[in-house]
XYZ file of C-alpha atoms in Angstrom:
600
model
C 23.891 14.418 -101.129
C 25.691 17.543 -100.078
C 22.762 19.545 -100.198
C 20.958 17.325 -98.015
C 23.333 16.939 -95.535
C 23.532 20.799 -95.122
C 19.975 20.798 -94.852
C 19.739 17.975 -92.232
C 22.437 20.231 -89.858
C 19.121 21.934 -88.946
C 17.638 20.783 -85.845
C 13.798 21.133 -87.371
C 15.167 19.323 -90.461
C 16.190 16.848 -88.007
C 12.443 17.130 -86.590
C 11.025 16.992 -89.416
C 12.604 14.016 -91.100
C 11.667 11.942 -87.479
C 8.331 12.291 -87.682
C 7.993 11.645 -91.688
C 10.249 8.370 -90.823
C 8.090 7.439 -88.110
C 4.931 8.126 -89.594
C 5.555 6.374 -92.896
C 6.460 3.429 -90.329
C 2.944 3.938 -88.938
C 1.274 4.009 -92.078
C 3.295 0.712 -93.149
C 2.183 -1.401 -90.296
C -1.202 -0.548 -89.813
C -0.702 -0.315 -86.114
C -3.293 2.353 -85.438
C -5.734 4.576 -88.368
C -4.220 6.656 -90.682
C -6.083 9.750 -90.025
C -4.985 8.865 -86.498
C -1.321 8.853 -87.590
C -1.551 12.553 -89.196
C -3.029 13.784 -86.016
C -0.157 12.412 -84.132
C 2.446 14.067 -87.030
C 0.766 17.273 -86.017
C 1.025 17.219 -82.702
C 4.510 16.286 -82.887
C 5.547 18.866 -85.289
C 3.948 21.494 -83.640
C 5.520 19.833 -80.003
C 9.051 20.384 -81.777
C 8.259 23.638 -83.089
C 8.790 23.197 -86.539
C 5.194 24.844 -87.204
C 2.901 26.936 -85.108
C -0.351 25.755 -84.738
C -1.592 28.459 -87.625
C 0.255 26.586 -90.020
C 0.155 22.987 -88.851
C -4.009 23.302 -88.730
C -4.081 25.513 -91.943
C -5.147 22.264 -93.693
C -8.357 21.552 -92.094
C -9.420 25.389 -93.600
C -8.432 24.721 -97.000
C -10.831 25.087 -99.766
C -9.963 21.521 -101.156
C -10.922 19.779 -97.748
C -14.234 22.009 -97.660
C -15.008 21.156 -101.521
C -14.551 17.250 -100.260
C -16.979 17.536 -97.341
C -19.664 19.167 -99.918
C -18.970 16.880 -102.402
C -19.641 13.630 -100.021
C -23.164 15.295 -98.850
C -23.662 15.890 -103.294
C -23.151 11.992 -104.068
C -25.221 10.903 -100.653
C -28.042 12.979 -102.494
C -27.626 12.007 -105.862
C -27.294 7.903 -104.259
C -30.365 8.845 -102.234
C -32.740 10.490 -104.860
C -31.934 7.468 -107.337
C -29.910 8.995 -109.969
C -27.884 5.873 -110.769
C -31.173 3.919 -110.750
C -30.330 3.934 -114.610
C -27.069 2.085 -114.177
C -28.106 -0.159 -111.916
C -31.259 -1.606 -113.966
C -28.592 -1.552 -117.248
C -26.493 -4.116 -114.896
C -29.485 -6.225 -114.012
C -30.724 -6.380 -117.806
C -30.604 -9.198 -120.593
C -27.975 -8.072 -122.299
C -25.378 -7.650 -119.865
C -25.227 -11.480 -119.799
C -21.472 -12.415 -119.944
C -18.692 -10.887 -117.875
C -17.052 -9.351 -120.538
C -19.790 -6.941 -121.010
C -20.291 -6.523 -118.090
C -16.894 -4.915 -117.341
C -17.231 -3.267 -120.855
C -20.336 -1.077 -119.327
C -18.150 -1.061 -115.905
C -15.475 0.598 -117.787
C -17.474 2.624 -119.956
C -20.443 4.294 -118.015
C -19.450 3.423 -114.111
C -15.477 5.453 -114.953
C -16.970 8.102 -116.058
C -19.479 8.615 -112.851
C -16.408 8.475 -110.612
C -15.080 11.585 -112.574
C -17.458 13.201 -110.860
C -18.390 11.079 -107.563
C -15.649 10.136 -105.634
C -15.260 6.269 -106.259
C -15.814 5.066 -102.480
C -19.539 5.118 -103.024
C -20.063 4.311 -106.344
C -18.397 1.146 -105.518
C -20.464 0.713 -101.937
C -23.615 1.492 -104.026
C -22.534 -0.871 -106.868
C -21.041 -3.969 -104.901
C -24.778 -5.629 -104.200
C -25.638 -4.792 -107.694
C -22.853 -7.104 -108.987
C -23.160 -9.516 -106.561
C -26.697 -10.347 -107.513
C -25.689 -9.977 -111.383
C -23.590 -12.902 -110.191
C -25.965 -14.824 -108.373
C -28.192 -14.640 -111.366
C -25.758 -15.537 -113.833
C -24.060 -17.996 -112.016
C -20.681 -16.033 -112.707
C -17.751 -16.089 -109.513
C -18.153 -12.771 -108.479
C -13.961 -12.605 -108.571
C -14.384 -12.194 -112.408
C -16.141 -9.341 -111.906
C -15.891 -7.131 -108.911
C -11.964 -6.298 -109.151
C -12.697 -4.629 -112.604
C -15.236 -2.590 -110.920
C -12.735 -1.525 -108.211
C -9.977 -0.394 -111.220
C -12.493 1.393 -113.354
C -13.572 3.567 -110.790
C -9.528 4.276 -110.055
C -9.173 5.065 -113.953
C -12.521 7.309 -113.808
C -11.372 9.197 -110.940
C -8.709 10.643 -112.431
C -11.181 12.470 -115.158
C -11.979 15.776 -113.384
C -10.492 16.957 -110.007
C -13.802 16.439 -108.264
C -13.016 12.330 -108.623
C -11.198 11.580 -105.889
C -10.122 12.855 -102.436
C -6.513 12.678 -103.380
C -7.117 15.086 -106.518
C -8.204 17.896 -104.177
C -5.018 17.501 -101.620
C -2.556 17.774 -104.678
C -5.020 20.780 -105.023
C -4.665 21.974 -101.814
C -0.527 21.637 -101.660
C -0.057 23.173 -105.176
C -1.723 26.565 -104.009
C 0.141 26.318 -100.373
C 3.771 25.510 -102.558
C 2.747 28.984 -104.723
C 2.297 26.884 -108.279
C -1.488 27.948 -107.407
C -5.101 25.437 -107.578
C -5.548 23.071 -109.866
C -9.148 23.529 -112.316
C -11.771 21.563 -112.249
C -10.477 20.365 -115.905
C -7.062 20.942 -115.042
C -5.774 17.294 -116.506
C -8.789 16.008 -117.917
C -7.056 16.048 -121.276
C -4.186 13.317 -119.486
C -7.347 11.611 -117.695
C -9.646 10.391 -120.755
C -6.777 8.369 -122.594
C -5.470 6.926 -119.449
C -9.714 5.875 -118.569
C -9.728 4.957 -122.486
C -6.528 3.057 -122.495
C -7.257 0.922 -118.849
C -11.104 -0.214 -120.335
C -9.119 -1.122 -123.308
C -6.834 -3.366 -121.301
C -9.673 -4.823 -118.941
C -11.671 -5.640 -122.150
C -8.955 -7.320 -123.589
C -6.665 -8.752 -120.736
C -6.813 -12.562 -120.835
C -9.237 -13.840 -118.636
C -7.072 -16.411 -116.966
C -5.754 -13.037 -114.934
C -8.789 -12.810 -112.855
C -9.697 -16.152 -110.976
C -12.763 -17.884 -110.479
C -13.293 -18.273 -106.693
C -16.670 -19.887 -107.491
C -19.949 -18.901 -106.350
C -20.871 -19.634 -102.560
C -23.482 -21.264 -102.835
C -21.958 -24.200 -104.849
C -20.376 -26.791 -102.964
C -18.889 -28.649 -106.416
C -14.889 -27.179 -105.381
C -13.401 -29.015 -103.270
C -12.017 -26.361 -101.102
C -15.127 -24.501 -101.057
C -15.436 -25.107 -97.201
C -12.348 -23.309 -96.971
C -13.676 -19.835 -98.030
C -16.844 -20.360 -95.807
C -18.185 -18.412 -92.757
C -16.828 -19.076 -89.192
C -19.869 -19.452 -86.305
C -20.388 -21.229 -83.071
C -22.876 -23.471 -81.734
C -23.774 -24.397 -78.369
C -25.739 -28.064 -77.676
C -28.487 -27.849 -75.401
C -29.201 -30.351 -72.610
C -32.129 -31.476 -75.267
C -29.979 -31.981 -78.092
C -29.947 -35.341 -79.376
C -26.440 -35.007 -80.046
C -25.338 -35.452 -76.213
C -23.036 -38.738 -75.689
C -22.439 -38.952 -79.324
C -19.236 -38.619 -81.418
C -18.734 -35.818 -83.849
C -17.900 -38.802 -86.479
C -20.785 -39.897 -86.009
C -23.739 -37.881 -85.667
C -26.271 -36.018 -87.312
C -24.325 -32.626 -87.498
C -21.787 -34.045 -89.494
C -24.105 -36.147 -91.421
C -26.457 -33.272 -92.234
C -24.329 -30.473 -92.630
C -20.956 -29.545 -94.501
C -18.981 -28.202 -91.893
C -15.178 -28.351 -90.595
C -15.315 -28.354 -86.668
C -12.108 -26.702 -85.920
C -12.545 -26.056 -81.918
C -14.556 -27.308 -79.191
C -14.786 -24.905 -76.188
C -15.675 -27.219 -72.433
C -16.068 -25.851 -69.455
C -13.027 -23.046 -70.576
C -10.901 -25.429 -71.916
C -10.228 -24.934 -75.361
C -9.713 -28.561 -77.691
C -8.499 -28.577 -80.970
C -8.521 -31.117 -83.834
C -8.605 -33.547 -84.028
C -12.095 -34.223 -82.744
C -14.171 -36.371 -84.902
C -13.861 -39.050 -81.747
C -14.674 -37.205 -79.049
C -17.865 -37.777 -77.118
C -20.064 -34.574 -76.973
C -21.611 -32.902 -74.012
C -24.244 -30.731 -73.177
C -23.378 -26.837 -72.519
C -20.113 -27.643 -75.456
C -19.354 -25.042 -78.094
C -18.275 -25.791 -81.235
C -16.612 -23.122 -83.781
C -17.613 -24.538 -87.344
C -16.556 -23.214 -90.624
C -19.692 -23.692 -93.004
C -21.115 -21.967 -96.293
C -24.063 -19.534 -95.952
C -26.570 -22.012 -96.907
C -25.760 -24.451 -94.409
C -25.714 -22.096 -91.991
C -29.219 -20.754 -92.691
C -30.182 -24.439 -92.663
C -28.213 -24.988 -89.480
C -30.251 -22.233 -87.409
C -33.519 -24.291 -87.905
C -32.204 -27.515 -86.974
C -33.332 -28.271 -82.962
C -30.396 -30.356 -81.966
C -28.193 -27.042 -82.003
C -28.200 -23.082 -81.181
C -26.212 -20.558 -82.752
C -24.403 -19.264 -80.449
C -25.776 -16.092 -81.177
C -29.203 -17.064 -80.538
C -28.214 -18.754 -76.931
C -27.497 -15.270 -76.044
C -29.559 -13.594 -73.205
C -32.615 -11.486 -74.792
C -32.257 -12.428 -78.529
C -33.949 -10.462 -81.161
C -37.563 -11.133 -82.219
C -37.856 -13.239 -85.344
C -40.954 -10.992 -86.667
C -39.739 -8.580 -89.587
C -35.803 -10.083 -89.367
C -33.974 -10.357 -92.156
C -30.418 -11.484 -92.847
C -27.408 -9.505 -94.613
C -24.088 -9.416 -95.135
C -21.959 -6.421 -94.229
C -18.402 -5.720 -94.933
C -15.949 -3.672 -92.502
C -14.553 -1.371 -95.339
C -11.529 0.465 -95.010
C -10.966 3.127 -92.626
C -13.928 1.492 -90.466
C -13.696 2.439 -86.281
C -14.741 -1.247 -85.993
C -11.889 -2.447 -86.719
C -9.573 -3.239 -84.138
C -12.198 -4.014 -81.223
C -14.446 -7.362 -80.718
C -18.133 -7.798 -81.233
C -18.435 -8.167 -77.276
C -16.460 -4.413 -76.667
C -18.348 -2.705 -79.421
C -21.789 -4.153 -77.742
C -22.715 -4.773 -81.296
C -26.350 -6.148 -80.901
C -27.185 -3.036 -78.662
C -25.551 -0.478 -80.839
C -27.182 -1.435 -84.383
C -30.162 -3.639 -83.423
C -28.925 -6.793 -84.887
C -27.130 -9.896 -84.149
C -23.759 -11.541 -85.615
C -24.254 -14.808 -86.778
C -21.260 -15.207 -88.671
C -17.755 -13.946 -89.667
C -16.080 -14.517 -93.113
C -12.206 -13.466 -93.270
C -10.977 -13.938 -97.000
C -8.816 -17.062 -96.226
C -7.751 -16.957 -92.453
C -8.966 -19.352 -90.186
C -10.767 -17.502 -87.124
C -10.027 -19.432 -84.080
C -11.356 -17.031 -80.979
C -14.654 -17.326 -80.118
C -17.153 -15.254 -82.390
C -17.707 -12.406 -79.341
C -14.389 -12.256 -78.808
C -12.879 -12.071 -82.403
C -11.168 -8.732 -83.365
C -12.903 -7.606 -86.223
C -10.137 -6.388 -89.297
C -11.253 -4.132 -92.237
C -12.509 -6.483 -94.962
C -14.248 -8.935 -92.653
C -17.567 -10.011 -93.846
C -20.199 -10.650 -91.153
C -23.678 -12.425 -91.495
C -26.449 -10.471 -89.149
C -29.939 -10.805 -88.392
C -31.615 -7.437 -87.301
C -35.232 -6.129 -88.590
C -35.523 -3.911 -91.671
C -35.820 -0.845 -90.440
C -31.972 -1.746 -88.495
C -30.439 -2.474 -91.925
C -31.890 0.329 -93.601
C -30.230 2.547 -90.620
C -26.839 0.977 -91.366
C -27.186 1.568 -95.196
C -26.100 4.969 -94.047
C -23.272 4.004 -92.009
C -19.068 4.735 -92.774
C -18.434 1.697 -90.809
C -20.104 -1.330 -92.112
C -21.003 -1.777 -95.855
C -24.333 -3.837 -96.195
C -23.701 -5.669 -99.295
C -27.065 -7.147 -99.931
C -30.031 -5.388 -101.606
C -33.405 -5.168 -99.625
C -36.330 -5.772 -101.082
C -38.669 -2.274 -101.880
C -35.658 -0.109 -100.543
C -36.285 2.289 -103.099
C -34.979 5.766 -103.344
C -37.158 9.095 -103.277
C -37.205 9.036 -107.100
C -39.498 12.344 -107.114
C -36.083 14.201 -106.465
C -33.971 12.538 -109.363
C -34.162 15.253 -111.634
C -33.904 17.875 -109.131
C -30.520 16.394 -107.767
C -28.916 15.774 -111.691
C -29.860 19.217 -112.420
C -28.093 20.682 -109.281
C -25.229 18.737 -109.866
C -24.967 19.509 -113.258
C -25.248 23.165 -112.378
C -22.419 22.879 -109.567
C -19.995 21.684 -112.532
C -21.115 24.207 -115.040
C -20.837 27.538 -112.425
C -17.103 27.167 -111.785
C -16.426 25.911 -115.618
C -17.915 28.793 -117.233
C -18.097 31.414 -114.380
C -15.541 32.766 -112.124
C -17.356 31.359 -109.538
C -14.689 29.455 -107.457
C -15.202 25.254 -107.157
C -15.949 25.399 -103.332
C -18.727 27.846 -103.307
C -20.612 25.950 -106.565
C -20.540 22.987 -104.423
C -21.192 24.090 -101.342
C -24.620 25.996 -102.883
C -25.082 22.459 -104.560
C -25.481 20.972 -100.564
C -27.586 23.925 -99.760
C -30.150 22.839 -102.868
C -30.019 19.302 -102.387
C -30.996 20.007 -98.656
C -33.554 22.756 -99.530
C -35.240 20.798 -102.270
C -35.471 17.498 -100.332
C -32.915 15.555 -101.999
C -30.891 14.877 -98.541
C -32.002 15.499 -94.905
C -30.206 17.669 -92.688
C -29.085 14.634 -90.386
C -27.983 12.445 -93.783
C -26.013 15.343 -94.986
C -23.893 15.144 -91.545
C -23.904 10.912 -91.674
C -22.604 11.907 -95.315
C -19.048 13.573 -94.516
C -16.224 11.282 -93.552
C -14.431 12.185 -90.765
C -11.553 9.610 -91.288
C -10.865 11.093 -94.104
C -11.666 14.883 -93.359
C -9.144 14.279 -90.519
C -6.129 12.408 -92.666
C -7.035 15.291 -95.733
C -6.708 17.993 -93.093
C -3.513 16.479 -91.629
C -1.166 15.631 -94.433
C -0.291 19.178 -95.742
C 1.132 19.767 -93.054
C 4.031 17.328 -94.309
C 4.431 19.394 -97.470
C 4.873 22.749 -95.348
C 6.999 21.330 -92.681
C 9.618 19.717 -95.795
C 9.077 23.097 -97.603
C 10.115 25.819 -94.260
C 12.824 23.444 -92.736
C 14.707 23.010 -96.675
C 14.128 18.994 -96.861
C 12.290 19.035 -100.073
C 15.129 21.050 -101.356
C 17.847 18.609 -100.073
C 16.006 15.203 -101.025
C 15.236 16.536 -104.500
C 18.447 17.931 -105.024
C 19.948 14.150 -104.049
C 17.439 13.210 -106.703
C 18.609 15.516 -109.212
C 22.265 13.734 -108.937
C 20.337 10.204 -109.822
C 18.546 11.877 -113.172
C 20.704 14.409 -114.169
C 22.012 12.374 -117.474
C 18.318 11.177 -117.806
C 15.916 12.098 -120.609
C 12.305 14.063 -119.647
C 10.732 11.331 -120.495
C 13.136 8.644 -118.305
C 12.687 11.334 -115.118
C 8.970 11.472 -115.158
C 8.934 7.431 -115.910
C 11.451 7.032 -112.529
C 8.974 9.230 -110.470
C 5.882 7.876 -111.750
C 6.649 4.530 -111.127
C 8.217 5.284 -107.700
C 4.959 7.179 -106.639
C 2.959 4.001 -107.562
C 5.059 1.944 -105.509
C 5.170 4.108 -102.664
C 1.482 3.997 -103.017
C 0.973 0.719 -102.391
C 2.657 0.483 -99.370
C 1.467 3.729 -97.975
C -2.086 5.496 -98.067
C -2.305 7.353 -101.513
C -2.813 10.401 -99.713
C 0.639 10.337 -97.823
C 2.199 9.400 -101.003
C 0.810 12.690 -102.425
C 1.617 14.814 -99.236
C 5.403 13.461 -98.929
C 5.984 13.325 -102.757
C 4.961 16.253 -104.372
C 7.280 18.753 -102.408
C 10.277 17.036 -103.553
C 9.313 16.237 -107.131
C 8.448 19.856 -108.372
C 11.625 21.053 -106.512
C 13.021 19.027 -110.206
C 10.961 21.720 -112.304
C 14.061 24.034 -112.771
C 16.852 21.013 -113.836
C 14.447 19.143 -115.514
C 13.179 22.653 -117.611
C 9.720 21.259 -117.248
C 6.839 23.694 -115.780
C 6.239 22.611 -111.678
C 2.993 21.450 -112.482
C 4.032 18.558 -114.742
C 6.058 17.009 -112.215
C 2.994 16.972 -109.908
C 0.355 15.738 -112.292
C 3.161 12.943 -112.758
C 3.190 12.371 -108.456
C -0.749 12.717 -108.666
C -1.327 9.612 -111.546
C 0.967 7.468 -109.847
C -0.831 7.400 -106.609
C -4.168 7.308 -108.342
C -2.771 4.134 -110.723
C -3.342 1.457 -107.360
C -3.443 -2.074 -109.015
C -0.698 -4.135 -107.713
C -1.911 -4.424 -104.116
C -5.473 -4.723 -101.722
C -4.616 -2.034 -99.405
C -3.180 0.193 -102.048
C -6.242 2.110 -102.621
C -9.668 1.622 -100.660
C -12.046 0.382 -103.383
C -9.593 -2.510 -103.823
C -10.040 -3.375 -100.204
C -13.868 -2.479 -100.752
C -13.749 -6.059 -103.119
C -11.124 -8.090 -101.845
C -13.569 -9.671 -99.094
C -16.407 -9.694 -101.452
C -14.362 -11.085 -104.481
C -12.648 -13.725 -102.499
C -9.833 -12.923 -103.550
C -6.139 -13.376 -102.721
C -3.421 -11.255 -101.666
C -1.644 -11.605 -105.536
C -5.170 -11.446 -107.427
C -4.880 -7.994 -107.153
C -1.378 -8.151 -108.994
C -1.448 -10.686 -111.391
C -4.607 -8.870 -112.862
C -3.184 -5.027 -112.280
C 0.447 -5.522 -113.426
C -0.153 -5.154 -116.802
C -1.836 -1.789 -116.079
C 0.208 -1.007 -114.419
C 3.424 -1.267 -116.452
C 0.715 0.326 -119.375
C 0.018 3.661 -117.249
C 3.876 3.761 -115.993
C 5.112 4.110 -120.086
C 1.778 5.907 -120.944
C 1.190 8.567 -118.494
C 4.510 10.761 -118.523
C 4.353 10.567 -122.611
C 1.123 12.474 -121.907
C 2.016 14.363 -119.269
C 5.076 15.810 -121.777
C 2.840 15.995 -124.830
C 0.530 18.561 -123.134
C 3.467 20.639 -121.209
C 4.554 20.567 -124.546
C 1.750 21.981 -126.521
C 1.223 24.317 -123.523
């Protein structure tokens, strides 16, 4: 503790440590975006003059954050041109029939892909798939999509191109001197942890995932429970004027809990079933989606959203769900503030919100990240928000086919952007940014869907975060805290010290964003290099697994948010299914990590 005491007599130690503390608050609570809490570290540490602007905005030049914006614009043309068209028609055939083989070609051919696309849009391609595997097969899709979340966490751990986090350990590596990491660089640690996680999701009991039930079937009991939340208004016309909810033809049709009437600004609450309705009341139901597609041809009441002012045309609508995934700008603002019908073309008929009750009205609801919402908007709409960061349209559209013409093109360009830097000296960033080039030049992505492509909320929290690792590195913090860290495993074993930080970096991890965990972490843990006599680079490999390895919570990691809506699930699904791995990976990965430092 000595040593970080000395180090915290320094006033931009002192700085320094503020901002981490506060920031790690920030990133705790959610309170405002995570990118938008790394712009605010920066400002601050550059306020305090801890760094000059050079080095506080050296992160947004890196070569790491440049390979990630070239590698989203790669995967949008290799989605686009219909190069997992193979994967997807192996889901939808005869003999993926059970769950269990399902997640067996999940694990074994969808990993794999996210070794080399980063996992966010494998799963946003692959989450209507599933879900109309499911329909078909009359399987919950809970048994199902929470495997496809962790198999493209163990797959993106393969090659360094798999995930976003891969190429900021990258990134702080070369700015901490231990230089970049290959595109191969732990590949050899990557394909027994993939092996070792299918093995556990093939063979874990199945009691571990739960069976939420499908949504159309109203045999649960508490299926109402996991319905959508709408409103209805009753017209003057409406047969249901002067009646009691108890007894008329809404409840007697329809399956649905009333939980608010709205009069003339006055908001009632259950219970209702004996009061007398009027003409001009709104009612906030929560009903399945058949009902409600029933419900919106039924004459005795409007969706509310269709007794708005200048409602869209029937001719050529369709309806869809779409999920809010994580890091959406949605979230946090209303329908009514976002003007959502003008801005996309389409109308909100519905909200789903895993197992809270919604009790504002549906134009004044704050929308969170994993809300589901029901729209109707014409084709040509949807297609248009296919392409968008901040709403996930999780149903598949009839003859929305890619431009297969291109397929080939964009598998051999992307096969040639891994091969240049493997066998060339050719560095990583400028293989894939002549792979964007290509794909652009031969057709494979527009100029406009290579920009849609790049995601700013993470470009922004990527760019950021280094600035952490500098800031600990200049002011002597990482030096201090891993010194105070040495005291703890001095008497420890290699193997116990890598076990202690692996398993604290997963923790950390699912509390914070992955990234931050990376950025605050590895500073401090390859300051141990020297007392532990390992090289610096196993000590990061060992922070860079254990905030890949996300499967205890929903907001650990953002494919796991991606399915919790989806899936249905609850807040300790996510555990009960991803302890085991997670206790697996924790005594696994630092044996391997030693076993190659080893042989090295």
């Amino acid at each position: 503790m000595a040593e970080l005491s000395a180090a915290l007599q320094n006033g931009d130690a002192q700085i320094t440590l503020a901002v981490l503390v506060l920031a790690v608050a920030l990133f705790i609570s959610g309170v405002i975006a995570p990118e938008l809490v790394g712009l605010l570290s920066l400002a601050l540490l550059m306020i305090g003059g801890v760094l000059t602007p050079l080095q506080a905005l050296a992160g947004f030049g890196s070569p790491a954050l440049i390979t990630l914006m070239g590698l989203f614009a790669v995967s949008a043309a290799l989605f686009r041109s219909g190069a997992l068209d193979r994967l997807r028609e192996q889901i939808a055939s005869d003999r993926i029939r059970s769950p269990r083989r399902l997640i067996a070609l999940l694990g074994l051919v969808v990993a794999p892909v996210s070794g080399v696309v980063p996992n966010t849009p494998v799963v946003a391609t692959l989450l209507p798939v599933l879900e109309a595997w499911c329909r078909r097969r009359r399987v919950a899709p809970s048994r199902v999509l929470l495997p496809l979340s962790f198999a493209t966490l163990l797959g993106g751990t393969l090659t360094l191109l798999g995930s976003s986090v891969n190429l900021l350990a990258s990134d702080i590596s070369e700015q901490l001197g231990y230089g970049p990491l290959q595109l191969f660089s732990f590949t050899s640690i990557g394909i027994p942890v993939w092996l070792t996680g299918v093995a556990y999701m093939l063979l874990a009991p199945r009691g571990l995932l739960p069976d939420r039930g499908l949504e159309a079937n109203s045999l649960t009991p508490d299926q109402n429970l996991e319905g959508y939340f709408t409103e209805v208004t009753i017209p003057g016309s409406s047969s249901l004027v002067g009646q009691t909810l108890r007894h008329s033809r809404l409840q007697r049709r329809f399956d649905v809990d009333v939980l608010e009437l709205q009069r003339e600004g006055e908001r009632l609450m259950p219970p209702l079933a004996d009061r007398q309705l009027e003409a001009g009341d709104r009612l906030l139901l929560r009903i399945t989606r058949h009902d409600l597609l029933r419900l919106q041809q039924d004459e005795t009441v409007l969706l509310a959203a269709d007794s708005l002012a200048h409602p869209p045309e029937e001719g050529g609508q369709t309806m869809v769900e779409v999920l809010l995934p994580s890091g959406s700008t949605l979230a946090g603002a209303s329908l009514r503030e976002l003007r959502f019908r003008q801005r996309y073309n389409a109308t909100v008929l519905a909200l789903r919100r895993g197992q809270q009750t919604v009790q504002e009205r549906l134009g004044q609801a704050v929308l969170k990240e994993g809300d589901v919402l029901l729209i109707q908007a014409p084709v040509d709409a949807i297609r248009g928000l296919q392409s968008n960061h901040d709403l996930l349209v999780l149903d598949e559209l009839e003859n929305d086919l890619p431009t297969v013409r291109r397929k080939p093109l964009s598998i051999a360009i992307t096969a040639g952007m891994l091969l240049l830097p493997t066998l060339t000296s050719i560095p990583l960033v400028a293989s894939v940014l002549l792979a964007v080039v290509l794909m652009v030049i031969g057709g494979c992505l527009r100029s406009g869907e290579m920009l849609r492509s790049i995601r700013l909320d993470v470009i922004l929290l990527l760019g950021a975060l280094p600035s952490f690792s500098v800031a600990m590195q200049r002011t002597g913090l990482a030096d201090g805290l891993a010194a105070s860290l040495r005291v703890l495993l001095v008497n420890w074993p290699d193997y116990g010290a890598l076990l202690v930080i692996f398993l604290s970096t997963t923790l950390l991890t699912e509390v914070l964003s992955n990234a931050a965990s990376v950025a605050l972490l590895i500073p401090v843990a390859t300051q141990l290099a020297a007392p532990l006599n390992l090289p610096p680079q196993a000590l990061l490999l060992t922070v860079l697994f254990g905030a890949s390895q996300s499967f205890l919570t929903p907001m650990g990691y953002q494919t796991n948010l991606m399915v919790f809506g989806p899936g249905r699930y609850r807040f300790f699904d996510v555990a009960r299914y991803g302890l085991g791995l997670t206790v697996l990976m924790t005594l696994l990965v630092p044996w391997l990590i030693l076993n190659q430092m080893g042989g090295a």
